[in-house]
Tab-separated table of C-alpha atoms in Angstrom:
chain	number	residue	atom	x	y	z
W	1	UNK	CA	-1.966	-27.340	-2.186
W	2	UNK	CA	-3.959	-26.229	-5.229
W	3	UNK	CA	-5.288	-29.723	-5.970
W	4	UNK	CA	-8.927	-30.372	-4.978
W	5	UNK	CA	-9.336	-26.675	-4.199
W	6	UNK	CA	-12.263	-24.522	-5.277
W	7	UNK	CA	-11.240	-21.911	-7.844
W	8	UNK	CA	-11.766	-18.926	-5.608
W	9	UNK	CA	-9.465	-16.018	-4.828
W	10	UNK	CA	-9.753	-13.892	-1.701
W	11	UNK	CA	-8.543	-10.291	-2.053
W	12	UNK	CA	-8.431	-8.163	1.124
W	13	UNK	CA	-8.472	-4.353	0.942
W	14	UNK	CA	-7.033	-2.204	3.710
W	15	UNK	CA	-7.569	1.185	2.035
W	16	UNK	CA	-10.360	1.624	-0.528
W	17	UNK	CA	-8.906	4.781	-2.076
W	18	UNK	CA	-5.439	3.288	-2.465
W	19	UNK	CA	-6.271	-0.277	-3.455
W	20	UNK	CA	-9.763	-0.722	-4.889
W	21	UNK	CA	-8.998	0.228	-8.510
W	22	UNK	CA	-5.939	-2.013	-8.767
W	23	UNK	CA	-7.532	-4.939	-6.981
W	24	UNK	CA	-10.646	-4.605	-9.115
W	25	UNK	CA	-8.354	-5.004	-12.128
W	26	UNK	CA	-6.844	-8.122	-10.554
W	27	UNK	CA	-10.320	-9.467	-9.769
W	28	UNK	CA	-11.640	-8.869	-13.293
W	29	UNK	CA	-8.622	-10.646	-14.778
W	30	UNK	CA	-9.162	-13.631	-12.485
W	31	UNK	CA	-12.852	-13.757	-13.440
W	32	UNK	CA	-11.943	-13.947	-17.121
W	33	UNK	CA	-9.865	-17.044	-16.342
W	34	UNK	CA	-12.757	-18.769	-14.611
W	35	UNK	CA	-12.038	-17.939	-10.983
W	36	UNK	CA	-14.577	-16.808	-8.438
W	37	UNK	CA	-13.418	-13.755	-6.508
W	38	UNK	CA	-14.301	-12.487	-3.057
W	39	UNK	CA	-12.968	-8.989	-2.507
W	40	UNK	CA	-13.631	-7.016	0.640
W	41	UNK	CA	-12.460	-5.076	3.668
W	42	UNK	CA	-9.352	-6.630	5.142
W	43	UNK	CA	-10.497	-6.874	8.758
W	44	UNK	CA	-13.833	-8.461	7.826
W	45	UNK	CA	-12.333	-10.906	5.320
W	46	UNK	CA	-9.596	-11.929	7.754
W	47	UNK	CA	-12.181	-12.590	10.446
W	48	UNK	CA	-14.129	-15.019	8.256
W	49	UNK	CA	-11.457	-16.498	5.970
W	50	UNK	CA	-10.977	-19.620	8.104
W	51	UNK	CA	-14.656	-20.537	7.581
W	52	UNK	CA	-14.756	-19.946	3.834
W	53	UNK	CA	-14.192	-22.541	1.075
W	54	UNK	CA	-10.527	-23.289	0.468
W	55	UNK	CA	-8.995	-21.027	-2.118
W	56	UNK	CA	-6.096	-18.636	-2.656
W	57	UNK	CA	-5.651	-15.795	-0.216
W	58	UNK	CA	-3.746	-12.767	-1.574
W	59	UNK	CA	-1.821	-11.369	1.401
W	60	UNK	CA	-0.765	-7.709	1.268
W	61	UNK	CA	1.988	-8.077	3.841
W	62	UNK	CA	3.367	-10.827	6.068
W	63	UNK	CA	5.320	-8.922	8.670
W	64	UNK	CA	5.735	-9.637	12.365
W	65	UNK	CA	2.172	-8.797	13.389
W	66	UNK	CA	0.653	-11.145	10.783
W	67	UNK	CA	2.179	-14.395	12.094
W	68	UNK	CA	-0.956	-15.656	13.847
W	69	UNK	CA	-3.231	-14.754	10.914
W	70	UNK	CA	-1.065	-16.406	8.256
W	71	UNK	CA	-0.690	-19.553	10.341
W	72	UNK	CA	-4.455	-19.866	10.872
W	73	UNK	CA	-5.202	-19.301	7.172
W	74	UNK	CA	-2.721	-22.011	6.243
W	75	UNK	CA	-4.079	-24.479	8.799
W	76	UNK	CA	-7.555	-24.232	7.267
W	77	UNK	CA	-6.201	-25.359	3.898
W	78	UNK	CA	-5.970	-22.135	1.926
W	79	UNK	CA	-3.069	-21.437	-0.409
W	80	UNK	CA	-1.377	-18.103	0.263
W	81	UNK	CA	0.108	-15.748	-2.307
W	82	UNK	CA	1.884	-12.560	-1.267
W	83	UNK	CA	1.832	-9.302	-3.218
W	84	UNK	CA	3.139	-6.395	-1.165
W	85	UNK	CA	1.288	-3.091	-1.429
W	86	UNK	CA	4.334	-0.994	-0.645
W	87	UNK	CA	7.267	-2.438	-2.633
W	88	UNK	CA	9.722	-0.117	-0.934
W	89	UNK	CA	10.060	2.076	-3.993
W	90	UNK	CA	10.901	5.085	-1.839
W	91	UNK	CA	13.638	3.233	0.031
W	92	UNK	CA	17.218	2.854	-1.125
W	93	UNK	CA	17.754	-0.318	0.891
W	94	UNK	CA	15.605	-3.169	-0.425
W	95	UNK	CA	17.344	-5.579	1.952
W	96	UNK	CA	16.050	-3.730	5.038
W	97	UNK	CA	12.622	-3.195	3.498
W	98	UNK	CA	12.112	-6.874	2.671
W	99	UNK	CA	13.309	-8.044	6.083
W	100	UNK	CA	10.766	-5.716	7.704
W	101	UNK	CA	7.901	-6.824	5.485
W	102	UNK	CA	8.547	-10.581	5.554
W	103	UNK	CA	8.715	-12.307	8.919
W	104	UNK	CA	10.552	-15.593	8.397
W	105	UNK	CA	7.912	-17.446	10.437
W	106	UNK	CA	5.440	-16.662	7.658
W	107	UNK	CA	7.625	-17.754	4.758
W	108	UNK	CA	7.040	-21.453	5.296
W	109	UNK	CA	3.301	-20.864	4.791
W	110	UNK	CA	3.570	-18.974	1.485
W	111	UNK	CA	3.018	-20.727	-1.843
W	112	UNK	CA	4.257	-17.849	-3.986
W	113	UNK	CA	5.574	-14.310	-3.567
W	114	UNK	CA	4.941	-11.781	-6.337
W	115	UNK	CA	7.626	-9.080	-6.541
W	116	UNK	CA	7.447	-5.711	-8.269
W	117	UNK	CA	10.723	-5.991	-10.205
W	118	UNK	CA	13.524	-8.330	-11.225
W	119	UNK	CA	15.877	-6.516	-8.840
W	120	UNK	CA	13.509	-6.949	-5.918
W	121	UNK	CA	13.180	-10.637	-6.742
W	122	UNK	CA	16.969	-10.976	-6.861
W	123	UNK	CA	17.372	-9.377	-3.421
W	124	UNK	CA	14.544	-11.461	-1.970
W	125	UNK	CA	16.027	-14.716	-3.266
W	126	UNK	CA	19.401	-13.839	-1.732
W	127	UNK	CA	17.986	-12.837	1.660
W	128	UNK	CA	15.654	-15.798	2.009
W	129	UNK	CA	17.682	-18.422	0.177
W	130	UNK	CA	17.084	-20.976	2.970
W	131	UNK	CA	13.308	-20.882	2.480
W	132	UNK	CA	11.522	-22.909	-0.154
W	133	UNK	CA	9.123	-20.304	-1.531
W	134	UNK	CA	8.369	-19.668	-5.196
W	135	UNK	CA	9.032	-16.085	-6.318
W	136	UNK	CA	7.816	-14.323	-9.457
W	137	UNK	CA	8.663	-10.873	-10.789
W	138	UNK	CA	5.332	-9.750	-12.241
W	139	UNK	CA	5.003	-6.058	-11.433
W	140	UNK	CA	1.782	-4.898	-9.777
W	141	UNK	CA	-1.786	-4.048	-10.823
W	142	UNK	CA	-1.257	-0.598	-9.284
W	143	UNK	CA	1.204	0.227	-12.062
W	144	UNK	CA	-0.846	-1.591	-14.704
W	145	UNK	CA	-3.584	0.984	-14.087
W	146	UNK	CA	-1.330	3.604	-15.670
W	147	UNK	CA	-1.365	1.888	-19.060
W	148	UNK	CA	-3.831	2.930	-21.762
W	149	UNK	CA	-5.451	-0.512	-21.700
W	150	UNK	CA	-6.972	0.128	-18.281
W	151	UNK	CA	-7.897	3.809	-18.492
W	152	UNK	CA	-11.570	3.136	-17.763
W	153	UNK	CA	-10.777	2.059	-14.199
W	154	UNK	CA	-9.340	5.466	-13.332
W	155	UNK	CA	-11.348	7.727	-15.641
W	156	UNK	CA	-14.043	8.464	-13.056
W	157	UNK	CA	-11.502	9.798	-10.597
W	158	UNK	CA	-9.589	11.701	-13.275
W	159	UNK	CA	-12.806	13.338	-14.493
W	160	UNK	CA	-13.646	14.313	-10.916
W	161	UNK	CA	-10.329	16.118	-10.444
W	162	UNK	CA	-10.552	17.867	-13.840
W	163	UNK	CA	-14.113	19.031	-13.196
W	164	UNK	CA	-13.261	20.346	-9.758
W	165	UNK	CA	-9.833	21.870	-10.380
W	166	UNK	CA	-9.604	22.410	-14.123
W	167	UNK	CA	-7.209	21.092	-16.726
W	168	UNK	CA	-4.093	22.614	-15.163
W	169	UNK	CA	-3.199	22.404	-11.506
W	170	UNK	CA	-0.260	21.367	-9.358
W	171	UNK	CA	-0.614	17.986	-7.671
W	172	UNK	CA	1.319	17.293	-4.479
W	173	UNK	CA	1.059	13.702	-3.276
W	174	UNK	CA	2.140	13.229	0.318
W	175	UNK	CA	3.151	10.281	2.463
W	176	UNK	CA	3.271	11.721	5.973
W	177	UNK	CA	1.783	8.831	7.905
W	178	UNK	CA	3.228	10.436	11.038
W	179	UNK	CA	-0.105	12.286	10.812
W	180	UNK	CA	-1.870	8.955	11.215
W	181	UNK	CA	-5.651	8.777	11.285
W	182	UNK	CA	-5.180	6.530	14.331
W	183	UNK	CA	-3.222	9.161	16.260
W	184	UNK	CA	0.459	9.556	17.019
W	185	UNK	CA	0.690	7.178	19.997
W	186	UNK	CA	-1.080	4.312	18.232
W	187	UNK	CA	1.034	4.759	15.122
W	188	UNK	CA	4.239	4.658	17.157
W	189	UNK	CA	2.987	1.542	18.976
W	190	UNK	CA	2.398	-0.137	15.610
W	191	UNK	CA	5.914	0.704	14.472
W	192	UNK	CA	7.321	-0.726	17.686
W	193	UNK	CA	5.274	-3.899	17.231
W	194	UNK	CA	6.986	-4.709	13.925
W	195	UNK	CA	10.497	-3.692	15.030
W	196	UNK	CA	12.739	-6.750	15.086
W	197	UNK	CA	15.167	-5.496	17.717
W	198	UNK	CA	16.003	-2.409	19.858
W	199	UNK	CA	18.219	-0.989	17.116
W	200	UNK	CA	15.386	-1.043	14.603
W	201	UNK	CA	13.021	0.476	17.178
W	202	UNK	CA	15.487	3.342	17.665
W	203	UNK	CA	15.718	3.701	13.884
W	204	UNK	CA	11.930	4.027	13.666
W	205	UNK	CA	12.002	6.741	16.332
W	206	UNK	CA	14.611	8.719	14.374
W	207	UNK	CA	12.582	8.268	11.198
W	208	UNK	CA	9.435	9.510	12.933
W	209	UNK	CA	11.181	12.646	14.207
W	210	UNK	CA	12.628	13.294	10.746
W	211	UNK	CA	9.191	12.932	9.143
W	212	UNK	CA	7.623	15.348	11.620
W	213	UNK	CA	10.284	17.941	10.882
W	214	UNK	CA	9.949	17.408	7.136
W	215	UNK	CA	6.183	17.850	7.313
W	216	UNK	CA	6.624	21.196	9.043
W	217	UNK	CA	8.951	22.301	6.256
W	218	UNK	CA	6.430	21.095	3.656
W	219	UNK	CA	3.748	23.300	5.167
W	220	UNK	CA	6.066	26.307	5.003
W	221	UNK	CA	7.125	25.589	1.411
W	222	UNK	CA	3.606	25.034	0.074
W	223	UNK	CA	2.351	28.181	1.788
W	224	UNK	CA	5.131	30.195	0.155
W	225	UNK	CA	4.485	28.585	-3.244
W	226	UNK	CA	0.764	29.303	-3.027
W	227	UNK	CA	1.474	32.953	-2.373
W	228	UNK	CA	3.740	33.228	-5.389
W	229	UNK	CA	1.304	31.622	-7.865
W	230	UNK	CA	-2.094	32.715	-6.598
W	231	UNK	CA	-3.762	32.082	-9.961
W	232	UNK	CA	-2.784	28.376	-9.946
W	233	UNK	CA	-4.615	25.756	-7.918
W	234	UNK	CA	-2.548	23.410	-5.750
W	235	UNK	CA	-4.130	20.079	-4.856
W	236	UNK	CA	-2.615	18.100	-1.995
W	237	UNK	CA	-3.496	14.425	-2.002
W	238	UNK	CA	-2.627	12.984	1.428
W	239	UNK	CA	-1.723	9.344	1.943
W	240	UNK	CA	-4.859	7.303	2.786
W	241	UNK	CA	-3.477	6.730	6.263
W	242	UNK	CA	-3.057	10.447	6.964
W	243	UNK	CA	-5.381	12.630	8.996
W	244	UNK	CA	-6.295	15.349	6.493
W	245	UNK	CA	-6.876	17.847	9.282
W	246	UNK	CA	-3.100	17.942	9.834
W	247	UNK	CA	-2.928	20.141	6.732
W	248	UNK	CA	-5.236	22.709	8.356
W	249	UNK	CA	-2.479	25.310	8.580
W	250	UNK	CA	-2.891	25.828	4.841
W	251	UNK	CA	-6.582	26.744	5.123
W	252	UNK	CA	-5.707	30.443	4.752
W	253	UNK	CA	-4.309	29.781	1.267
W	254	UNK	CA	-7.261	30.309	-1.090
W	255	UNK	CA	-5.682	28.287	-3.918
W	256	UNK	CA	-4.712	25.212	-1.876
W	257	UNK	CA	-7.077	22.216	-1.660
W	258	UNK	CA	-6.813	18.982	0.337
W	259	UNK	CA	-8.442	16.140	-1.578
W	260	UNK	CA	-7.889	12.369	-1.490
W	261	UNK	CA	-11.261	11.374	-2.954
W	262	UNK	CA	-9.823	9.020	-5.585
W	263	UNK	CA	-6.691	6.998	-6.232
W	264	UNK	CA	-3.283	8.530	-6.822
W	265	UNK	CA	-3.301	7.193	-10.388
W	266	UNK	CA	-6.514	9.133	-11.099
W	267	UNK	CA	-5.000	12.291	-9.636
W	268	UNK	CA	-1.797	11.896	-11.648
W	269	UNK	CA	-3.697	11.263	-14.860
W	270	UNK	CA	-5.700	14.476	-14.554
W	271	UNK	CA	-2.987	16.818	-13.286
């Protein structure tokens, strides 16, 4: 597939705040090895990828709702590499996570899958043993950003947080995508679209209800904490897919701030 192909890599970005720093690191590394790189908004890049010179497309997920896209990219002669943005680090069951993220109809179109760890690669190879797809355990640029060699890529964000909130503050990073920027009904519809069967759809519904309840408890806990340490600033960094206004109940807490201006790595580095 790579023979007679222009040395160009296509890197789609769904969320600028979450992905731009890490994918800029990936792009700069590719440039040093002589590759041309086109990096841009996922929806725009996906719309035009079939008309662009053949190269390597870096997919961020290949679940059920990506079947048509992956097939069309492959038909136009591009190679496809997969590097998942999520990795399932917060899930105990890698088997379930990988089955949700990789629709088997897409596997035949993938040239290589990059996994975050040796254990994830082992589970993947067991689950999809019948599919001839190359797998590599290489980590992820998102974690590479946390090494001292790449500090410059996150320094701007870290300096922003320090300037605004000082040298010492409490950082709370959230992942309550039940407060989706697209609204509750659309988010639930998206979950249902990737469910593989009625049992998994029911599981998603239970998960959603659990997350809603947990978020309510978070609000209560943070409000109580803020009252106990009024001289300490608390910065909540919502997930990029969250609607920040959902945290409005904390507006009465003078030492609580909602801020997702830069990447999580930048926020962690400065807190």
